Amino acid sequence: MIFPFNAGHGGLFLIDITENIIPIPPTATALGFFDGLHLGHMKVVEECFRHGGLCPAMFTFHSDTALPKRERIENLLTNDMKLEKLAEAGVQYIYSPDFNSVCDYTARDFIEKVLVKIMNAKVVVCGFDFRLGAGGGSDAEELKCICREYGIKVVIIPPFSLDGCVVHSTAIKNLIKSGEIAKANKLLGYDFSIEGRVIEGNRIGRTIGSPTINQRFPENIVMPRFGVYKSVTYLDGRVMPSVTNIGVKPTVDYKDSPLAETHIMDFDGDLYGRTLRVSLLDFIRPERRFDSVGELKAQLDKDKITAKQ
């Protein structure tokens, strides 16, 4: 079965083989987990558009799929955000199975069952560090050798560096965890974002002149350093300057699970139940516990001034 992804961008189709395999046009297929679609990942995706007559496509894994050797999944994008970006880029077909459904394939199994039968791949593009087959036992060069037998061309993309740093998911995640969000955004090629439904809070922000929206931090997304960030909030087609606290609200309403609490500048509407996206732009200060609500208010006023600069 093939069905469209309704992101409002382009013509992206998702492939589902739970019923029947439906033939698709010949493709140039990108391979990888693509947990962030950062600048390095996009070099792989962009190569798929350089092969005239072939539909740009992708084999990847659902972002919430548990990969081996991971205690906690830490993606840079939710699955919907990932699909949205791929649709914007112009990718036409995606096959995104659960990892467990293909983890026992040998490299040859993967080529025959996925690249040939499902993806109709004539060109395959992967990164230099791509692994495939049971236990990741085969590398990109072995992929190239076996694909040659099936008439499939393999393009291996070398490491991509920016400002002397190899763009890699692990490096970006470490920057986010340490609060270096501006550097992380530069390597991502977009702003790291949180998307979720606005939930009820304690409304204390309204009493101190800083009404906020509260969002549970998305599961399986890398957790930024707890603290206050300059941010923007996307609301009804507008990009609204804002200030976001990531953490457990230690002063007034301690939470066991981290929340994103955002004050949208010059806005005082009711957004409960809405699903909003908030992008973090720069780190302002670490989260801390204040001795009084008055002390918290004074600091929030300073944070808003800093965020406007």
PDB file of C-alpha atoms in Angstrom:
ATOM      1  CA  MET A   1       0.000   0.000   0.000  1.00  0.00           C
ATOM      2  CA  ILE A   2       1.173   3.525  -0.767  1.00  0.00           C
ATOM      3  CA  PHE A   3      -0.427   6.538   0.882  1.00  0.00           C
ATOM      4  CA  PRO A   4       0.338  10.276   0.900  1.00  0.00           C
ATOM      5  CA  PHE A   5       1.886  12.112   3.812  1.00  0.00           C
ATOM      6  CA  ASN A   6      -0.306  15.149   4.394  1.00  0.00           C
ATOM      7  CA  ALA A   7       2.206  17.807   5.372  1.00  0.00           C
ATOM      8  CA  GLY A   8       1.048  20.496   2.987  1.00  0.00           C
ATOM      9  CA  HIS A   9       4.310  20.211   1.084  1.00  0.00           C
ATOM     10  CA  GLY A  10       5.108  18.424  -2.173  1.00  0.00           C
ATOM     11  CA  GLY A  11       4.039  14.882  -2.989  1.00  0.00           C
ATOM     12  CA  LEU A  12       5.598  12.555  -0.425  1.00  0.00           C
ATOM     13  CA  PHE A  13       4.238   9.001  -0.339  1.00  0.00           C
ATOM     14  CA  LEU A  14       4.768   6.496   2.471  1.00  0.00           C
ATOM     15  CA  ILE A  15       5.195   2.836   1.547  1.00  0.00           C
ATOM     16  CA  ASP A  16       3.410   0.245   3.706  1.00  0.00           C
ATOM     17  CA  ILE A  17       3.927  -3.430   2.820  1.00  0.00           C
ATOM     18  CA  THR A  18       1.637  -4.938   5.462  1.00  0.00           C
ATOM     19  CA  GLU A  19      -0.682  -5.913   2.608  1.00  0.00           C
ATOM     20  CA  ASN A  20       0.734  -5.958  -0.914  1.00  0.00           C
ATOM     21  CA  ILE A  21       3.838  -4.525  -2.530  1.00  0.00           C
ATOM     22  CA  ILE A  22       2.734  -1.948  -5.090  1.00  0.00           C
ATOM     23  CA  PRO A  23       5.323  -1.167  -7.784  1.00  0.00           C
ATOM     24  CA  ILE A  24       6.779   2.325  -7.703  1.00  0.00           C
ATOM     25  CA  PRO A  25       8.791   4.108 -10.420  1.00  0.00           C
ATOM     26  CA  PRO A  26      12.576   3.590 -10.551  1.00  0.00           C
ATOM     27  CA  THR A  27      14.230   5.447  -7.688  1.00  0.00           C
ATOM     28  CA  ALA A  28      17.435   6.957  -6.395  1.00  0.00           C
ATOM     29  CA  THR A  29      17.178   5.869  -2.765  1.00  0.00           C
ATOM     30  CA  ALA A  30      18.925   7.377   0.261  1.00  0.00           C
ATOM     31  CA  LEU A  31      19.775   4.929   3.047  1.00  0.00           C
ATOM     32  CA  GLY A  32      20.179   5.747   6.736  1.00  0.00           C
ATOM     33  CA  PHE A  33      18.516   6.308  10.087  1.00  0.00           C
ATOM     34  CA  PHE A  34      18.539  10.092   9.548  1.00  0.00           C
ATOM     35  CA  ASP A  35      17.663  10.870  13.159  1.00  0.00           C
ATOM     36  CA  GLY A  36      18.235  14.568  12.636  1.00  0.00           C
ATOM     37  CA  LEU A  37      18.323  15.440   8.918  1.00  0.00           C
ATOM     38  CA  HIS A  38      21.287  17.676   9.720  1.00  0.00           C
ATOM     39  CA  LEU A  39      23.556  19.199   7.065  1.00  0.00           C
ATOM     40  CA  GLY A  40      25.525  15.957   6.714  1.00  0.00           C
ATOM     41  CA  HIS A  41      22.364  13.908   6.233  1.00  0.00           C
ATOM     42  CA  MET A  42      21.080  16.376   3.666  1.00  0.00           C
ATOM     43  CA  LYS A  43      24.182  15.809   1.520  1.00  0.00           C
ATOM     44  CA  VAL A  44      23.002  12.201   1.176  1.00  0.00           C
ATOM     45  CA  VAL A  45      19.426  13.272   0.394  1.00  0.00           C
ATOM     46  CA  GLU A  46      20.498  15.926  -2.120  1.00  0.00           C
ATOM     47  CA  GLU A  47      22.515  13.381  -4.115  1.00  0.00           C
ATOM     48  CA  CYS A  48      19.260  11.555  -4.919  1.00  0.00           C
ATOM     49  CA  PHE A  49      18.134  14.555  -6.976  1.00  0.00           C
ATOM     50  CA  ARG A  50      21.207  14.419  -9.226  1.00  0.00           C
ATOM     51  CA  HIS A  51      20.111  11.315 -11.131  1.00  0.00           C
ATOM     52  CA  GLY A  52      17.712  12.437 -13.843  1.00  0.00           C
ATOM     53  CA  GLY A  53      14.677  10.298 -14.513  1.00  0.00           C
ATOM     54  CA  LEU A  54      14.748   8.637 -11.090  1.00  0.00           C
ATOM     55  CA  CYS A  55      12.348   9.476  -8.280  1.00  0.00           C
ATOM     56  CA  PRO A  56      14.110  10.641  -5.091  1.00  0.00           C
ATOM     57  CA  ALA A  57      13.283   8.160  -2.332  1.00  0.00           C
ATOM     58  CA  MET A  58      14.446   7.071   1.101  1.00  0.00           C
ATOM     59  CA  PHE A  59      14.749   3.965   3.213  1.00  0.00           C
ATOM     60  CA  THR A  60      14.929   4.858   6.886  1.00  0.00           C
ATOM     61  CA  PHE A  61      13.562   3.733  10.231  1.00  0.00           C
ATOM     62  CA  HIS A  62      10.665   5.184  12.150  1.00  0.00           C
ATOM     63  CA  SER A  63      12.176   7.698  14.567  1.00  0.00           C
ATOM     64  CA  ASP A  64      10.704   5.895  17.594  1.00  0.00           C
ATOM     65  CA  THR A  65      12.180   2.537  16.597  1.00  0.00           C
ATOM     66  CA  ALA A  66      14.557   1.091  19.176  1.00  0.00           C
ATOM     67  CA  LEU A  67      17.952   0.566  17.598  1.00  0.00           C
ATOM     68  CA  PRO A  68      20.521  -1.781  19.138  1.00  0.00           C
ATOM     69  CA  LYS A  69      22.922  -0.608  21.862  1.00  0.00           C
ATOM     70  CA  ARG A  70      20.722   2.328  22.875  1.00  0.00           C
ATOM     71  CA  GLU A  71      19.426   2.701  26.416  1.00  0.00           C
ATOM     72  CA  ARG A  72      17.241   5.648  25.418  1.00  0.00           C
ATOM     73  CA  ILE A  73      16.320   6.789  21.959  1.00  0.00           C
ATOM     74  CA  GLU A  74      17.527  10.366  21.479  1.00  0.00           C
ATOM     75  CA  ASN A  75      16.385  11.790  18.176  1.00  0.00           C
ATOM     76  CA  LEU A  76      16.817  15.327  16.942  1.00  0.00           C
ATOM     77  CA  LEU A  77      13.384  15.343  15.288  1.00  0.00           C
ATOM     78  CA  THR A  78      10.022  13.726  15.903  1.00  0.00           C
ATOM     79  CA  ASN A  79       8.928  11.361  13.155  1.00  0.00           C
ATOM     80  CA  ASP A  80       6.309  13.821  11.851  1.00  0.00           C
ATOM     81  CA  MET A  81       8.869  16.647  11.748  1.00  0.00           C
ATOM     82  CA  LYS A  82      11.265  14.362   9.892  1.00  0.00           C
ATOM     83  CA  LEU A  83       8.630  13.507   7.274  1.00  0.00           C
ATOM     84  CA  GLU A  84       7.677  17.166   6.953  1.00  0.00           C
ATOM     85  CA  LYS A  85      11.278  18.161   6.203  1.00  0.00           C
ATOM     86  CA  LEU A  86      11.645  15.363   3.651  1.00  0.00           C
ATOM     87  CA  ALA A  87       8.432  16.455   1.939  1.00  0.00           C
ATOM     88  CA  GLU A  88       9.727  20.030   1.820  1.00  0.00           C
ATOM     89  CA  ALA A  89      12.982  18.763   0.292  1.00  0.00           C
ATOM     90  CA  GLY A  90      11.061  17.001  -2.478  1.00  0.00           C
ATOM     91  CA  VAL A  91      11.536  13.338  -1.536  1.00  0.00           C
ATOM     92  CA  GLN A  92       8.741  11.365  -3.196  1.00  0.00           C
ATOM     93  CA  TYR A  93       8.760   7.904  -1.588  1.00  0.00           C
ATOM     94  CA  ILE A  94       9.719   6.696   1.886  1.00  0.00           C
ATOM     95  CA  TYR A  95       9.808   3.191   3.282  1.00  0.00           C
ATOM     96  CA  SER A  96      10.143   3.443   7.057  1.00  0.00           C
ATOM     97  CA  PRO A  97       9.668   0.042   8.749  1.00  0.00           C
ATOM     98  CA  ASP A  98      10.209  -0.886  12.367  1.00  0.00           C
ATOM     99  CA  PHE A  99      13.808  -1.887  12.964  1.00  0.00           C
ATOM    100  CA  ASN A 100      12.817  -5.320  14.266  1.00  0.00           C
ATOM    101  CA  SER A 101      11.175  -6.250  10.967  1.00  0.00           C
ATOM    102  CA  VAL A 102      14.483  -6.098   9.071  1.00  0.00           C
ATOM    103  CA  CYS A 103      17.176  -6.434  11.744  1.00  0.00           C
ATOM    104  CA  ASP A 104      17.889 -10.088  10.899  1.00  0.00           C
ATOM    105  CA  TYR A 105      18.374  -9.481   7.166  1.00  0.00           C
ATOM    106  CA  THR A 106      21.786 -10.171   5.709  1.00  0.00           C
ATOM    107  CA  ALA A 107      23.164  -7.504   3.395  1.00  0.00           C
ATOM    108  CA  ARG A 108      22.018  -9.551   0.399  1.00  0.00           C
ATOM    109  CA  ASP A 109      18.556 -10.057   1.938  1.00  0.00           C
ATOM    110  CA  PHE A 110      18.261  -6.298   2.390  1.00  0.00           C
ATOM    111  CA  ILE A 111      19.258  -5.583  -1.190  1.00  0.00           C
ATOM    112  CA  GLU A 112      16.900  -8.172  -2.665  1.00  0.00           C
ATOM    113  CA  LYS A 113      13.886  -7.676  -0.385  1.00  0.00           C
ATOM    114  CA  VAL A 114      14.080  -3.922   0.153  1.00  0.00           C
ATOM    115  CA  LEU A 115      16.148  -2.172  -2.518  1.00  0.00           C
ATOM    116  CA  VAL A 116      15.052  -4.328  -5.460  1.00  0.00           C
ATOM    117  CA  LYS A 117      11.516  -5.475  -4.624  1.00  0.00           C
ATOM    118  CA  ILE A 118      10.186  -2.530  -2.624  1.00  0.00           C
ATOM    119  CA  MET A 119      12.240   0.536  -3.553  1.00  0.00           C
ATOM    120  CA  ASN A 120      12.911  -0.343  -7.220  1.00  0.00           C
ATOM    121  CA  ALA A 121      16.276   1.326  -6.665  1.00  0.00           C
ATOM    122  CA  LYS A 122      18.575   1.996  -9.611  1.00  0.00           C
ATOM    123  CA  VAL A 123      20.856   4.271  -7.575  1.00  0.00           C
ATOM    124  CA  VAL A 124      21.512   3.990  -3.835  1.00  0.00           C
ATOM    125  CA  VAL A 125      23.094   6.784  -1.784  1.00  0.00           C
ATOM    126  CA  CYS A 126      24.535   6.377   1.709  1.00  0.00           C
ATOM    127  CA  GLY A 127      26.996   7.999   4.084  1.00  0.00           C
ATOM    128  CA  PHE A 128      30.573   6.839   4.514  1.00  0.00           C
ATOM    129  CA  ASP A 129      29.728   5.242   7.875  1.00  0.00           C
ATOM    130  CA  PHE A 130      26.589   3.390   6.766  1.00  0.00           C
ATOM    131  CA  ARG A 131      26.187  -0.160   8.102  1.00  0.00           C
ATOM    132  CA  LEU A 132      23.718  -2.841   7.059  1.00  0.00           C
ATOM    133  CA  GLY A 133      22.961  -6.501   7.570  1.00  0.00           C
ATOM    134  CA  ALA A 134      22.397  -8.423  10.794  1.00  0.00           C
ATOM    135  CA  GLY A 135      24.420  -6.825  13.559  1.00  0.00           C
ATOM    136  CA  GLY A 136      25.642  -4.103  11.197  1.00  0.00           C
ATOM    137  CA  GLY A 137      28.111  -6.597   9.784  1.00  0.00           C
ATOM    138  CA  SER A 138      28.430  -5.028   6.328  1.00  0.00           C
ATOM    139  CA  ASP A 139      29.673  -1.580   5.368  1.00  0.00           C
ATOM    140  CA  ALA A 140      29.105   0.790   2.468  1.00  0.00           C
ATOM    141  CA  GLU A 141      31.830  -0.790   0.339  1.00  0.00           C
ATOM    142  CA  GLU A 142      30.269  -4.245   0.680  1.00  0.00           C
ATOM    143  CA  LEU A 143      26.909  -2.709  -0.206  1.00  0.00           C
ATOM    144  CA  LYS A 144      28.484  -1.325  -3.368  1.00  0.00           C
ATOM    145  CA  CYS A 145      29.947  -4.724  -4.324  1.00  0.00           C
ATOM    146  CA  ILE A 146      26.700  -6.650  -3.890  1.00  0.00           C
ATOM    147  CA  CYS A 147      24.537  -3.966  -5.516  1.00  0.00           C
ATOM    148  CA  ARG A 148      26.738  -4.148  -8.608  1.00  0.00           C
ATOM    149  CA  GLU A 149      25.412  -7.692  -9.168  1.00  0.00           C
ATOM    150  CA  TYR A 150      21.881  -6.281  -9.360  1.00  0.00           C
ATOM    151  CA  GLY A 151      22.769  -3.383 -11.646  1.00  0.00           C
ATOM    152  CA  ILE A 152      22.385  -0.836  -8.844  1.00  0.00           C
ATOM    153  CA  LYS A 153      24.840   2.056  -8.650  1.00  0.00           C
ATOM    154  CA  VAL A 154      25.976   3.030  -5.132  1.00  0.00           C
ATOM    155  CA  VAL A 155      27.151   6.551  -4.272  1.00  0.00           C
ATOM    156  CA  ILE A 156      28.987   6.908  -0.951  1.00  0.00           C
ATOM    157  CA  ILE A 157      28.971  10.438   0.495  1.00  0.00           C
ATOM    158  CA  PRO A 158      32.171  11.433   2.357  1.00  0.00           C
ATOM    159  CA  PRO A 159      32.162  13.207   5.746  1.00  0.00           C
ATOM    160  CA  PHE A 160      30.854  16.773   5.653  1.00  0.00           C
ATOM    161  CA  SER A 161      32.592  19.371   7.816  1.00  0.00           C
ATOM    162  CA  LEU A 162      31.567  22.860   8.870  1.00  0.00           C
ATOM    163  CA  ASP A 163      33.950  25.235  10.649  1.00  0.00           C
ATOM    164  CA  GLY A 164      36.402  22.384  11.120  1.00  0.00           C
ATOM    165  CA  CYS A 165      33.819  20.093  12.744  1.00  0.00           C
ATOM    166  CA  VAL A 166      32.503  16.912  11.105  1.00  0.00           C
ATOM    167  CA  VAL A 167      28.715  17.225  11.095  1.00  0.00           C
ATOM    168  CA  HIS A 168      27.509  14.167  12.989  1.00  0.00           C
ATOM    169  CA  SER A 169      24.408  13.422  15.069  1.00  0.00           C
ATOM    170  CA  THR A 170      26.421  12.542  18.175  1.00  0.00           C
ATOM    171  CA  ALA A 171      28.306  15.851  18.112  1.00  0.00           C
ATOM    172  CA  ILE A 172      25.068  17.795  17.678  1.00  0.00           C
ATOM    173  CA  LYS A 173      23.354  15.947  20.521  1.00  0.00           C
ATOM    174  CA  ASN A 174      26.284  16.668  22.819  1.00  0.00           C
ATOM    175  CA  LEU A 175      26.045  20.366  21.985  1.00  0.00           C
ATOM    176  CA  ILE A 176      22.321  20.369  22.780  1.00  0.00           C
ATOM    177  CA  LYS A 177      22.875  18.543  26.069  1.00  0.00           C
ATOM    178  CA  SER A 178      25.464  21.126  27.087  1.00  0.00           C
ATOM    179  CA  GLY A 179      23.238  24.082  26.174  1.00  0.00           C
ATOM    180  CA  GLU A 180      25.251  25.130  23.119  1.00  0.00           C
ATOM    181  CA  ILE A 181      22.078  25.387  21.098  1.00  0.00           C
ATOM    182  CA  ALA A 182      23.265  28.073  18.655  1.00  0.00           C
ATOM    183  CA  LYS A 183      26.216  25.888  17.603  1.00  0.00           C
ATOM    184  CA  ALA A 184      23.931  22.864  17.330  1.00  0.00           C
ATOM    185  CA  ASN A 185      21.491  24.780  15.121  1.00  0.00           C
ATOM    186  CA  LYS A 186      24.315  25.758  12.785  1.00  0.00           C
ATOM    187  CA  LEU A 187      25.253  22.095  12.261  1.00  0.00           C
ATOM    188  CA  LEU A 188      21.622  21.068  11.960  1.00  0.00           C
ATOM    189  CA  GLY A 189      20.888  23.655   9.301  1.00  0.00           C
ATOM    190  CA  TYR A 190      17.661  24.524  11.124  1.00  0.00           C
ATOM    191  CA  ASP A 191      16.574  25.407  14.659  1.00  0.00           C
ATOM    192  CA  PHE A 192      16.152  22.590  17.181  1.00  0.00           C
ATOM    193  CA  SER A 193      12.455  22.486  18.023  1.00  0.00           C
ATOM    194  CA  ILE A 194       9.926  21.096  20.460  1.00  0.00           C
ATOM    195  CA  GLU A 195       6.419  20.300  19.301  1.00  0.00           C
ATOM    196  CA  GLY A 196       3.565  19.275  21.552  1.00  0.00           C
ATOM    197  CA  ARG A 197       0.132  19.987  22.927  1.00  0.00           C
ATOM    198  CA  VAL A 198      -0.262  22.865  25.379  1.00  0.00           C
ATOM    199  CA  ILE A 199      -1.310  21.512  28.779  1.00  0.00           C
ATOM    200  CA  GLU A 200      -2.709  23.103  31.924  1.00  0.00           C
ATOM    201  CA  GLY A 201      -0.197  24.708  34.270  1.00  0.00           C
ATOM    202  CA  ASN A 202      -0.498  26.358  37.672  1.00  0.00           C
ATOM    203  CA  ARG A 203      -1.075  29.786  36.076  1.00  0.00           C
ATOM    204  CA  ILE A 204       1.465  31.429  38.391  1.00  0.00           C
ATOM    205  CA  GLY A 205       3.079  33.080  35.369  1.00  0.00           C
ATOM    206  CA  ARG A 206      -0.023  35.206  34.859  1.00  0.00           C
ATOM    207  CA  THR A 207       0.221  36.575  38.389  1.00  0.00           C
ATOM    208  CA  ILE A 208       3.776  37.843  37.822  1.00  0.00           C
ATOM    209  CA  GLY A 209       3.319  39.305  34.344  1.00  0.00           C
ATOM    210  CA  SER A 210       4.740  36.359  32.407  1.00  0.00           C
ATOM    211  CA  PRO A 211       1.922  34.057  31.229  1.00  0.00           C
ATOM    212  CA  THR A 212       3.314  30.824  29.823  1.00  0.00           C
ATOM    213  CA  ILE A 213       2.358  27.762  27.830  1.00  0.00           C
ATOM    214  CA  ASN A 214       3.403  24.365  29.166  1.00  0.00           C
ATOM    215  CA  GLN A 215       4.298  21.396  26.967  1.00  0.00           C
ATOM    216  CA  ARG A 216       5.445  17.937  27.970  1.00  0.00           C
ATOM    217  CA  PHE A 217       8.860  17.271  26.528  1.00  0.00           C
ATOM    218  CA  PRO A 218       8.484  14.885  23.566  1.00  0.00           C
ATOM    219  CA  GLU A 219       9.532  11.290  24.160  1.00  0.00           C
ATOM    220  CA  ASN A 220      12.585  10.020  22.291  1.00  0.00           C
ATOM    221  CA  ILE A 221      13.930  13.529  21.637  1.00  0.00           C
ATOM    222  CA  VAL A 222      17.355  14.546  22.938  1.00  0.00           C
ATOM    223  CA  MET A 223      16.995  16.514  26.173  1.00  0.00           C
ATOM    224  CA  PRO A 224      18.597  19.988  26.149  1.00  0.00           C
ATOM    225  CA  ARG A 225      20.465  21.308  29.148  1.00  0.00           C
ATOM    226  CA  PHE A 226      17.978  22.509  31.749  1.00  0.00           C
ATOM    227  CA  GLY A 227      17.754  26.260  31.560  1.00  0.00           C
ATOM    228  CA  VAL A 228      16.237  29.309  29.924  1.00  0.00           C
ATOM    229  CA  TYR A 229      16.482  29.824  26.167  1.00  0.00           C
ATOM    230  CA  LYS A 230      15.757  32.545  23.693  1.00  0.00           C
ATOM    231  CA  SER A 231      13.146  30.993  21.421  1.00  0.00           C
ATOM    232  CA  VAL A 232      10.459  31.574  18.822  1.00  0.00           C
ATOM    233  CA  THR A 233       6.963  30.096  18.838  1.00  0.00           C
ATOM    234  CA  TYR A 234       5.032  29.335  15.648  1.00  0.00           C
ATOM    235  CA  LEU A 235       1.420  30.418  16.003  1.00  0.00           C
ATOM    236  CA  ASP A 236      -1.142  30.652  13.194  1.00  0.00           C
ATOM    237  CA  GLY A 237       1.467  31.476  10.568  1.00  0.00           C
ATOM    238  CA  ARG A 238       3.295  33.948  12.785  1.00  0.00           C
ATOM    239  CA  VAL A 239       6.779  33.604  14.260  1.00  0.00           C
ATOM    240  CA  MET A 240       6.496  34.969  17.792  1.00  0.00           C
ATOM    241  CA  PRO A 241       9.570  35.903  19.891  1.00  0.00           C
ATOM    242  CA  SER A 242       9.526  33.964  23.146  1.00  0.00           C
ATOM    243  CA  VAL A 243      11.500  32.729  26.159  1.00  0.00           C
ATOM    244  CA  THR A 244      11.480  29.029  27.051  1.00  0.00           C
ATOM    245  CA  ASN A 245      12.466  27.246  30.243  1.00  0.00           C
ATOM    246  CA  ILE A 246      13.416  23.585  29.884  1.00  0.00           C
ATOM    247  CA  GLY A 247      13.394  21.802  33.215  1.00  0.00           C
ATOM    248  CA  VAL A 248      11.441  20.838  36.305  1.00  0.00           C
ATOM    249  CA  LYS A 249      10.258  24.270  37.586  1.00  0.00           C
ATOM    250  CA  PRO A 250      12.045  24.034  40.962  1.00  0.00           C
ATOM    251  CA  THR A 251      10.793  27.334  42.404  1.00  0.00           C
ATOM    252  CA  VAL A 252       6.995  27.085  42.212  1.00  0.00           C
ATOM    253  CA  ASP A 253       5.850  23.710  40.922  1.00  0.00           C
ATOM    254  CA  TYR A 254       8.545  21.033  40.931  1.00  0.00           C
ATOM    255  CA  LYS A 255       7.933  18.337  38.312  1.00  0.00           C
ATOM    256  CA  ASP A 256       9.480  14.888  38.068  1.00  0.00           C
ATOM    257  CA  SER A 257       9.210  14.962  34.276  1.00  0.00           C
ATOM    258  CA  PRO A 258      10.792  17.872  32.385  1.00  0.00           C
ATOM    259  CA  LEU A 259       8.527  20.425  30.758  1.00  0.00           C
ATOM    260  CA  ALA A 260       8.983  23.149  28.195  1.00  0.00           C
ATOM    261  CA  GLU A 261       7.471  26.331  29.637  1.00  0.00           C
ATOM    262  CA  THR A 262       7.330  29.218  27.170  1.00  0.00           C
ATOM    263  CA  HIS A 263       6.446  32.880  27.578  1.00  0.00           C
ATOM    264  CA  ILE A 264       5.377  34.341  24.223  1.00  0.00           C
ATOM    265  CA  MET A 265       6.257  38.024  24.027  1.00  0.00           C
ATOM    266  CA  ASP A 266       3.331  40.431  23.705  1.00  0.00           C
ATOM    267  CA  PHE A 267       0.736  37.643  23.686  1.00  0.00           C
ATOM    268  CA  ASP A 268      -1.853  36.766  26.298  1.00  0.00           C
ATOM    269  CA  GLY A 269      -4.301  34.439  24.541  1.00  0.00           C
ATOM    270  CA  ASP A 270      -5.629  31.029  25.561  1.00  0.00           C
ATOM    271  CA  LEU A 271      -3.721  28.240  23.809  1.00  0.00           C
ATOM    272  CA  TYR A 272      -4.701  25.233  25.930  1.00  0.00           C
ATOM    273  CA  GLY A 273      -5.083  22.099  23.830  1.00  0.00           C
ATOM    274  CA  ARG A 274      -3.299  23.569  20.816  1.00  0.00           C
ATOM    275  CA  THR A 275      -0.304  21.793  19.306  1.00  0.00           C
ATOM    276  CA  LEU A 276       2.529  24.294  18.866  1.00  0.00           C
ATOM    277  CA  ARG A 277       6.135  24.249  17.753  1.00  0.00           C
ATOM    278  CA  VAL A 278       8.782  26.125  19.741  1.00  0.00           C
ATOM    279  CA  SER A 279      12.313  26.558  18.370  1.00  0.00           C
ATOM    280  CA  LEU A 280      15.268  27.160  20.695  1.00  0.00           C
ATOM    281  CA  LEU A 281      17.708  29.802  19.431  1.00  0.00           C
ATOM    282  CA  ASP A 282      20.223  30.527  22.184  1.00  0.00           C
ATOM    283  CA  PHE A 283      20.983  29.631  25.791  1.00  0.00           C
ATOM    284  CA  ILE A 284      20.400  32.412  28.325  1.00  0.00           C
ATOM    285  CA  ARG A 285      21.087  30.832  31.729  1.00  0.00           C
ATOM    286  CA  PRO A 286      20.838  27.553  33.683  1.00  0.00           C
ATOM    287  CA  GLU A 287      17.628  26.644  35.490  1.00  0.00           C
ATOM    288  CA  ARG A 288      17.773  27.495  39.199  1.00  0.00           C
ATOM    289  CA  ARG A 289      15.592  27.590  42.276  1.00  0.00           C
ATOM    290  CA  PHE A 290      14.694  31.047  43.588  1.00  0.00           C
ATOM    291  CA  ASP A 291      13.936  31.854  47.221  1.00  0.00           C
ATOM    292  CA  SER A 292      10.720  33.692  46.404  1.00  0.00           C
ATOM    293  CA  VAL A 293       8.251  34.307  43.597  1.00  0.00           C
ATOM    294  CA  GLY A 294       9.329  37.952  43.633  1.00  0.00           C
ATOM    295  CA  GLU A 295      12.926  36.965  42.972  1.00  0.00           C
ATOM    296  CA  LEU A 296      11.732  34.694  40.153  1.00  0.00           C
ATOM    297  CA  LYS A 297       9.723  37.559  38.622  1.00  0.00           C
ATOM    298  CA  ALA A 298      12.743  39.878  38.651  1.00  0.00           C
ATOM    299  CA  GLN A 299      14.868  37.284  36.891  1.00  0.00           C
ATOM    300  CA  LEU A 300      12.179  36.530  34.285  1.00  0.00           C
ATOM    301  CA  ASP A 301      11.990  40.234  33.471  1.00  0.00           C
ATOM    302  CA  LYS A 302      15.760  40.193  32.889  1.00  0.00           C
ATOM    303  CA  ASP A 303      15.448  37.057  30.747  1.00  0.00           C
ATOM    304  CA  LYS A 304      12.877  38.743  28.518  1.00  0.00           C
ATOM    305  CA  ILE A 305      15.173  41.719  27.997  1.00  0.00           C
ATOM    306  CA  THR A 306      18.059  39.389  27.118  1.00  0.00           C
ATOM    307  CA  ALA A 307      15.887  37.445  24.674  1.00  0.00           C
ATOM    308  CA  LYS A 308      14.930  40.629  22.835  1.00  0.00           C
ATOM    309  CA  GLN A 309      18.549  41.581  22.191  1.00  0.00           C
TER     310      GLN A 309
END
